[in-house]
C-alpha positions as YAML, in Angstrom:
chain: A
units: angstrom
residues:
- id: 1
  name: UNK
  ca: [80.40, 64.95, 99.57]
- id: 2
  name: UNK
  ca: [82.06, 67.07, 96.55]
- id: 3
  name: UNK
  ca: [82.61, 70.25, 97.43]
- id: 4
  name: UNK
  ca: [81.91, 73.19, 94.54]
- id: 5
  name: UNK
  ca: [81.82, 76.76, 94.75]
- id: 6
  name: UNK
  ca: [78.66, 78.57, 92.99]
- id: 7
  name: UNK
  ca: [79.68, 81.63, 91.40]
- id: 8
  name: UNK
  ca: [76.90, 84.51, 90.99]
- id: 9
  name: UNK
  ca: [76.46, 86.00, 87.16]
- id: 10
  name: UNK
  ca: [78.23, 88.52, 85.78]
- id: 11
  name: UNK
  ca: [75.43, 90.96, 84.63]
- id: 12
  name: UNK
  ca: [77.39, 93.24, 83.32]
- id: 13
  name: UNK
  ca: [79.80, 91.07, 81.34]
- id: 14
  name: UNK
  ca: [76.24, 89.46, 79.99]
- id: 15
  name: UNK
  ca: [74.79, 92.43, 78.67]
- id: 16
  name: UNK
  ca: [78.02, 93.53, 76.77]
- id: 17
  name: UNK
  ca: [77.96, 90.34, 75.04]
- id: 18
  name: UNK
  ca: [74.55, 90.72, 73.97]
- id: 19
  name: UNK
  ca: [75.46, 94.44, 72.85]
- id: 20
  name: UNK
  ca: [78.20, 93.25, 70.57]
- id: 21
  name: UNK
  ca: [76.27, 90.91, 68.80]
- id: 22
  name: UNK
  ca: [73.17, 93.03, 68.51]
- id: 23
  name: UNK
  ca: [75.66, 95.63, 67.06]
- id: 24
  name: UNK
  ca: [77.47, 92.78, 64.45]
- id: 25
  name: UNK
  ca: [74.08, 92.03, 63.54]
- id: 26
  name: UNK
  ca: [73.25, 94.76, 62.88]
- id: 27
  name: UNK
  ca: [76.34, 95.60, 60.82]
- id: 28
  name: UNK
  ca: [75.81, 93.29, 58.60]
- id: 29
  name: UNK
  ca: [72.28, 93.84, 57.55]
- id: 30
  name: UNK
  ca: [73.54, 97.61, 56.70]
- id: 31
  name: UNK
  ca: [76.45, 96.03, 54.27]
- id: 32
  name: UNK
  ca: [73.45, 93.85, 52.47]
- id: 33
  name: UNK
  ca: [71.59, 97.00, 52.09]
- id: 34
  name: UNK
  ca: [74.31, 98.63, 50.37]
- id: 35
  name: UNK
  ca: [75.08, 95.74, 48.23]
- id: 36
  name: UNK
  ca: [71.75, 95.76, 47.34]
- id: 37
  name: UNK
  ca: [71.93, 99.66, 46.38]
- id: 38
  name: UNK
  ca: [75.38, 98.91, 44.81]
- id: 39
  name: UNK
  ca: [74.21, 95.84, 42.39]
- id: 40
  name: UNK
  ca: [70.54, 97.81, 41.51]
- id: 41
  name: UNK
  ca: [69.92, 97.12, 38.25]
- id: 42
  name: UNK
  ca: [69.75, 100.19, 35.51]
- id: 43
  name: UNK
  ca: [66.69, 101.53, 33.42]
- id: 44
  name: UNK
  ca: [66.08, 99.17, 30.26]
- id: 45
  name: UNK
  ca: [67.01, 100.52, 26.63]
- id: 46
  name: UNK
  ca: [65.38, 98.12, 24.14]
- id: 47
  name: UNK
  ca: [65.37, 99.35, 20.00]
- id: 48
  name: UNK
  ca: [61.76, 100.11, 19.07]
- id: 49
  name: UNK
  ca: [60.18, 97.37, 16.54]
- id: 50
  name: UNK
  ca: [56.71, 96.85, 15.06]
- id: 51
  name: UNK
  ca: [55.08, 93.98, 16.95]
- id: 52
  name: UNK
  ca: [52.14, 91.48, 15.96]
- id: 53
  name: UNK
  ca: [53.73, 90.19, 12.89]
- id: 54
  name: UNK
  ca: [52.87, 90.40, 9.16]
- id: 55
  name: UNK
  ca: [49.70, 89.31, 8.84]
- id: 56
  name: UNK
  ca: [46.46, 91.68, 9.24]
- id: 57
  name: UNK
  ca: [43.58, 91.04, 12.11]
- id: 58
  name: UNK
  ca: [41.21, 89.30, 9.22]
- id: 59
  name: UNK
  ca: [44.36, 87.26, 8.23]
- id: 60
  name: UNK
  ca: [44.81, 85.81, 11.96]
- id: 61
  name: UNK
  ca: [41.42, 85.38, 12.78]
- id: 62
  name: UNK
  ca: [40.98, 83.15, 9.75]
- id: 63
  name: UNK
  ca: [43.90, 81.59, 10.40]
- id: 64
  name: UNK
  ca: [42.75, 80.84, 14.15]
- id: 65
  name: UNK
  ca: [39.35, 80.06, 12.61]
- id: 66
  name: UNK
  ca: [41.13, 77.26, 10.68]
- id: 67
  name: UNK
  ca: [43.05, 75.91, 13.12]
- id: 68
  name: UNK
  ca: [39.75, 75.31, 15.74]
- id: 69
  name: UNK
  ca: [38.09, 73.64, 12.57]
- id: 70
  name: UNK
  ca: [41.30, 71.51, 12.56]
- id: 71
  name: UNK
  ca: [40.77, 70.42, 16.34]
- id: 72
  name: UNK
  ca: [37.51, 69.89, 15.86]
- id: 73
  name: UNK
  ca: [38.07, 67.63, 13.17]
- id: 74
  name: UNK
  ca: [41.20, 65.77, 14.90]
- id: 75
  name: UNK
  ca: [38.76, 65.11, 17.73]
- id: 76
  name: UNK
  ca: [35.98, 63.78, 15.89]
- id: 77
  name: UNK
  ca: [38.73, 61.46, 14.07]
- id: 78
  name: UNK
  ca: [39.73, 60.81, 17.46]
- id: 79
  name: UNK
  ca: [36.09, 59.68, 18.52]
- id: 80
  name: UNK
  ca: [35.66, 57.67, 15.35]
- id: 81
  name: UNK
  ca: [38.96, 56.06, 15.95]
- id: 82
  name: UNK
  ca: [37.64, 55.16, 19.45]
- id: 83
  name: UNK
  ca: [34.51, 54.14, 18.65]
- id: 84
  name: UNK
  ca: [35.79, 51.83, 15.57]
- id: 85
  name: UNK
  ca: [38.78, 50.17, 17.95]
- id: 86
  name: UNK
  ca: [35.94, 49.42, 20.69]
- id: 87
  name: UNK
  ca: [33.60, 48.01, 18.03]
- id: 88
  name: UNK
  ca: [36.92, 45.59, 17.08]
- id: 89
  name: UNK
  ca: [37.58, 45.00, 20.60]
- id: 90
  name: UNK
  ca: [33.36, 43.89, 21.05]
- id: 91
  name: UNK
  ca: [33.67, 41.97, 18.21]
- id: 92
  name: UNK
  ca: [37.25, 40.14, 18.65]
- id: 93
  name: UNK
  ca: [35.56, 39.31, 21.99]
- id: 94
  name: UNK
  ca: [32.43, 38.04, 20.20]
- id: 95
  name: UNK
  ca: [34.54, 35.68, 18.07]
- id: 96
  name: UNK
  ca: [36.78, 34.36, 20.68]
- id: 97
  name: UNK
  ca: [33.15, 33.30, 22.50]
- id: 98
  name: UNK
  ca: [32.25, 31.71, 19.39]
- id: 99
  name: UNK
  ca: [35.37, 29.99, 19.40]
- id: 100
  name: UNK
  ca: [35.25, 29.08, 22.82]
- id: 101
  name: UNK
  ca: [31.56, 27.77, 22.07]
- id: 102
  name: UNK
  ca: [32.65, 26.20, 18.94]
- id: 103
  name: UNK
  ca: [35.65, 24.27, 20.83]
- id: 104
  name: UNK
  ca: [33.34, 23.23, 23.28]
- id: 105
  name: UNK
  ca: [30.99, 21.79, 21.02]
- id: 106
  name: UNK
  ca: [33.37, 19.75, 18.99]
- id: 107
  name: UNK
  ca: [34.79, 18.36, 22.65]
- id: 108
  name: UNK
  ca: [30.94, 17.67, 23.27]
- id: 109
  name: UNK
  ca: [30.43, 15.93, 19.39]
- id: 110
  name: UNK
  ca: [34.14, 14.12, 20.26]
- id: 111
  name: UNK
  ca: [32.95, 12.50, 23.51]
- id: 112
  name: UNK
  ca: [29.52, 11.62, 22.22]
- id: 113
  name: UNK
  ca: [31.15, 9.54, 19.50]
- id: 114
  name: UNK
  ca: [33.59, 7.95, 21.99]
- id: 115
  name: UNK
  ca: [30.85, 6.87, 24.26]
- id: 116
  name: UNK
  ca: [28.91, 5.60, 20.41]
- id: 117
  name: UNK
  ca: [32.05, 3.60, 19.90]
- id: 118
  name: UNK
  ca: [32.05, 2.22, 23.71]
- id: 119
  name: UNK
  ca: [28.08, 1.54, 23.35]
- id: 120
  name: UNK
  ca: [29.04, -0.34, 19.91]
- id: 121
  name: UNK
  ca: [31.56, -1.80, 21.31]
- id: 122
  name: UNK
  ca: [29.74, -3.37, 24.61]
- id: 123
  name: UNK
  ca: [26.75, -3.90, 22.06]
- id: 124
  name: UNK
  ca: [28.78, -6.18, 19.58]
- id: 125
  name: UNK
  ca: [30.76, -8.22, 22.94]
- id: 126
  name: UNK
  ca: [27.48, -8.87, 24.12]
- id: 127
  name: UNK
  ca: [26.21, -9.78, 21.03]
- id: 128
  name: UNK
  ca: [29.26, -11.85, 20.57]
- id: 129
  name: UNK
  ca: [29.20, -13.60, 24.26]
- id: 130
  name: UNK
  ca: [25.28, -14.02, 23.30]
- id: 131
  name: UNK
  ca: [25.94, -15.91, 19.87]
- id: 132
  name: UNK
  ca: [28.43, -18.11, 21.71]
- id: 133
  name: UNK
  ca: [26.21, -19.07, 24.78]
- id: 134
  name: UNK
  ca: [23.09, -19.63, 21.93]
- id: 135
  name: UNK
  ca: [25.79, -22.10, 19.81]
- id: 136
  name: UNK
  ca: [26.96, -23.97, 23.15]
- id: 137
  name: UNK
  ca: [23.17, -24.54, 24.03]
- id: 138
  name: UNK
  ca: [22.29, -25.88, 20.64]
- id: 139
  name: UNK
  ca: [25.48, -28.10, 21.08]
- id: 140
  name: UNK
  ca: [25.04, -29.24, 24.81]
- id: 141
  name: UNK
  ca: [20.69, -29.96, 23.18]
- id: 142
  name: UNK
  ca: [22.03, -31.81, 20.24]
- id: 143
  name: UNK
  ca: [21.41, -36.04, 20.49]
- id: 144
  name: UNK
  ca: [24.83, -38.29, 21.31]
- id: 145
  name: UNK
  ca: [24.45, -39.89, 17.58]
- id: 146
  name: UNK
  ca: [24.21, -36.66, 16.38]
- id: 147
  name: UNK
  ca: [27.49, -35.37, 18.47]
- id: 148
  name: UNK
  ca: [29.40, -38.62, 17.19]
- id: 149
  name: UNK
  ca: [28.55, -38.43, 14.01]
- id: 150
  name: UNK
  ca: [29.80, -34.52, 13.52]
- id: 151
  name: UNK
  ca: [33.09, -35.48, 15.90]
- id: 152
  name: UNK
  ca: [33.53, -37.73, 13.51]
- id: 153
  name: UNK
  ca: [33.14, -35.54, 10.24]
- id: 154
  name: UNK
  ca: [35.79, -32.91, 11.61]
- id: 155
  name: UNK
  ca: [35.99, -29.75, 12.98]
- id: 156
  name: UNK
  ca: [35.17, -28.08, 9.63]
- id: 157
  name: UNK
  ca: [31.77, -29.89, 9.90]
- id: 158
  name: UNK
  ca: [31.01, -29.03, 13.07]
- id: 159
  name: UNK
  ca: [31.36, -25.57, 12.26]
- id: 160
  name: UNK
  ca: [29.13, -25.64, 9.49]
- id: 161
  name: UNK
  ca: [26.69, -27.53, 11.34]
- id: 162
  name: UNK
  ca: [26.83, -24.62, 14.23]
- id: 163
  name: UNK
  ca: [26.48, -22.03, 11.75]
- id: 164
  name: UNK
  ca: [23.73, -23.99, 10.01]
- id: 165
  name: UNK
  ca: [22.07, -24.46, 13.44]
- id: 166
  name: UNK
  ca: [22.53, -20.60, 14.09]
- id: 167
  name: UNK
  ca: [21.41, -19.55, 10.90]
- id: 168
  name: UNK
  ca: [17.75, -21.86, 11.60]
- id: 169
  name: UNK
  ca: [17.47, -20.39, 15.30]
- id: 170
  name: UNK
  ca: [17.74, -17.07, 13.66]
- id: 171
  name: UNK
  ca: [15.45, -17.44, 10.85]
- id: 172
  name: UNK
  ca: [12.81, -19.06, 13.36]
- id: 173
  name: UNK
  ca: [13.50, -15.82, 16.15]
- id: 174
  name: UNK
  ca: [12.56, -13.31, 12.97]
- id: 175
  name: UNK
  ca: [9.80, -15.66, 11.84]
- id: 176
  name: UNK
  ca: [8.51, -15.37, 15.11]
- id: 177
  name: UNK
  ca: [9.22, -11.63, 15.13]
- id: 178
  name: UNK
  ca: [7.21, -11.39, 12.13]
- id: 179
  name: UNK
  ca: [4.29, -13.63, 13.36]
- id: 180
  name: UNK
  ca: [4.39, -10.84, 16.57]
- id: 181
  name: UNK
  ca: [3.85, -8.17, 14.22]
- id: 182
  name: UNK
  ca: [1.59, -9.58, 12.23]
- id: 183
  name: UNK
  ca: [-0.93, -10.45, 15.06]
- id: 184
  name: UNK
  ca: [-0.29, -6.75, 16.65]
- id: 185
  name: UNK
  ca: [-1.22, -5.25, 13.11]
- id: 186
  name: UNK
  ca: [-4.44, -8.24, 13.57]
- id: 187
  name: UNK
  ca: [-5.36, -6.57, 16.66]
- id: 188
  name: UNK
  ca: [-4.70, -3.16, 15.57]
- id: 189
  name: UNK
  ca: [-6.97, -3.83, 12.85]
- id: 190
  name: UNK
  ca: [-9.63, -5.73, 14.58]
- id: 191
  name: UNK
  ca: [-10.02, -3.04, 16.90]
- id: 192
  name: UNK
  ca: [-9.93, -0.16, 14.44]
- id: 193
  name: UNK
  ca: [-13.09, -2.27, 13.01]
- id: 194
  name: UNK
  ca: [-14.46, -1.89, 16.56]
- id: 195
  name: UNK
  ca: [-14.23, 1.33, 16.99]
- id: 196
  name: UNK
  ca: [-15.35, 1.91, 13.41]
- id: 197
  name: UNK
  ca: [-18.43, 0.18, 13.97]
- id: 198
  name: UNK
  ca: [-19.07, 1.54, 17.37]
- id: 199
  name: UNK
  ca: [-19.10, 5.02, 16.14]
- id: 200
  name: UNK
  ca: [-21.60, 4.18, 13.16]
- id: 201
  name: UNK
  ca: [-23.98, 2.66, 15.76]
- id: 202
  name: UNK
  ca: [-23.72, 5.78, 17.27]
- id: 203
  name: UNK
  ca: [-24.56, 7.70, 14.30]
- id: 204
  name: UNK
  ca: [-27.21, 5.64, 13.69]
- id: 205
  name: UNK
  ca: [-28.48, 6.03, 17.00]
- id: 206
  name: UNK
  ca: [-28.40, 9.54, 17.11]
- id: 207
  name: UNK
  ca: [-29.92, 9.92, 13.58]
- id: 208
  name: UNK
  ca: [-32.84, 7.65, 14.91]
- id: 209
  name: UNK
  ca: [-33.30, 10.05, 17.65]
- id: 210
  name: UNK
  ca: [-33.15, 12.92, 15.78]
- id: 211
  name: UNK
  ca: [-35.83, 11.48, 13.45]
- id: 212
  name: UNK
  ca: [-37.85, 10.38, 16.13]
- id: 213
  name: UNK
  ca: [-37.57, 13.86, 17.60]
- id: 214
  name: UNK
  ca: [-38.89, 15.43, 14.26]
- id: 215
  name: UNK
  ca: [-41.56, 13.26, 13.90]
- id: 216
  name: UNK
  ca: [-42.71, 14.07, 17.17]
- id: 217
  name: UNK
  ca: [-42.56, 17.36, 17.12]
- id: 218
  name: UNK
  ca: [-44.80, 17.28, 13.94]
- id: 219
  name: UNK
  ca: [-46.98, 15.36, 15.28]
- id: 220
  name: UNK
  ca: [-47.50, 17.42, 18.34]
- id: 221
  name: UNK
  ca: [-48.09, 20.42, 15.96]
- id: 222
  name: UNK
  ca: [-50.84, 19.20, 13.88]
- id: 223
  name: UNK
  ca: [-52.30, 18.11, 16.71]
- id: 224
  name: UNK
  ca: [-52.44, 21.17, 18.08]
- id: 225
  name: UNK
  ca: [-53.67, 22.20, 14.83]
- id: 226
  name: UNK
  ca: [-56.27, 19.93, 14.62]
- id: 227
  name: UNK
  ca: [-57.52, 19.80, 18.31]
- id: 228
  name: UNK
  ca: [-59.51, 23.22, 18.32]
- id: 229
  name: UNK
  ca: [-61.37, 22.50, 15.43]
- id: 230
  name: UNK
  ca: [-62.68, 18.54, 16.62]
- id: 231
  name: UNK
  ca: [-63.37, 20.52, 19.69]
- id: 232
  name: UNK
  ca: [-65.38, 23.32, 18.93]
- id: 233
  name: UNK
  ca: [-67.39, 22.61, 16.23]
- id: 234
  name: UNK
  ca: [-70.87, 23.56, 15.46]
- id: 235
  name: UNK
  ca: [-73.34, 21.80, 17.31]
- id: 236
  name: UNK
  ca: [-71.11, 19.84, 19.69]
- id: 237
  name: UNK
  ca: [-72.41, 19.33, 22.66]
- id: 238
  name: UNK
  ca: [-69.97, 18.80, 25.66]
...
């Protein structure tokens, strides 16, 4: 266990301290007033002059009439300015849509021919594998005498013959085309006719009837016409 020693305040020596430093406070605050009174600033001389300028009250009033016509004008030019660079701006953006469109449409015209060029292309290679399978049937339907005697002639006859041969299968395939269309126009034909006639017996029909209903009906009348007086006539007796 440290031992201490506890020593009781000093009120006396505290308030004296708090004394002297009330009174140095106190001190100084009376020096600051004194500077203060010291360092007052003096009464202002200033020379008399003639303020409001050289111009008269109808003189500045037009003058600040002019200038609020000015900023009213600058401001409208402002607006117009704004208006005419958001009118570019709508129409810049306008145009670069129609680009855009206009791009896109070429890309579309672009890959339409590309896929016209692969259509062609398949078109003409089947066409081509076509011809070639049509030539190797007329040569595999050709007679042996026939074969031997176009080995025999050379290659240069042999193609002439297959063109030849492919020049007749075509000629017959449009023939036969042509035969087609010829009976389809026959039938076309045959049963305009029909029709044709069908709709004048129906005419004719319903002209009959109508006639038939006239004749009728004019009959009926003058009989009624003539009825009463067969009917009732003097000295009939019922």
């Amino acid at each position: 266990i440290n031992p201490y020693v506890l020593i009781t305040p000093n009120k006396t020596r505290r308030n004296q301290l708090q004394e002297s430093k009330l009174s140095f406070a106190k001190k100084e605050l009376d020096d600051l007033e004194q500077w203060k009174e010291e360092h007052r600033p003096g009464p202002i001389k200033l020379v008399p002059q003639r303020l409001g300028g050289k111009e008269s009250e109808a003189q500045a009033r037009q003058k600040q009439q002019m200038m609020l016509m000015q900023s009213k004008y600058q401001q409208k030019r402002k607006r117009e300015e704004y208006v005419k660079a958001k009118k570019a701006a709508e129409e810049a953006e306008v145009l670069k849509k129609k680009a855009i469109q206009r791009e896109k449409a070429e890309r579309l015209e672009v890959k339409k021919r590309q896929q016209e060029m692969q259509r062609r292309e398949m078109f003409l290679e089947d066409q081509y594998y076509k011809t070639n399978e049509l030539l190797n049937r007329l040569d595999l339907g050709l007679p042996k005498s026939d074969s031997c005697q176009i080995a025999n002639r050379g290659p240069e006859s042999t193609a002439w013959t297959r063109s030849h041969t492919y020049k007749q299968a075509l000629q017959e395939d449009e023939n036969r085309r042509l035969e087609e269309m010829k009976q389809e126009q026959r039938r076309k034909a045959e049963l305009m006719e029909f029709k044709q006639k069908q709709e004048e017996e129906a005419r004719t029909r319903a002209h009959q009837n109508e006639q038939r209903r006239v004749n009728n009906a004019f009959l009926d009348r003058l009989q009624n016409k003539m009825q009463p007086n067969s009917i009732y006539q003097p000295g009939y007796s019922g």
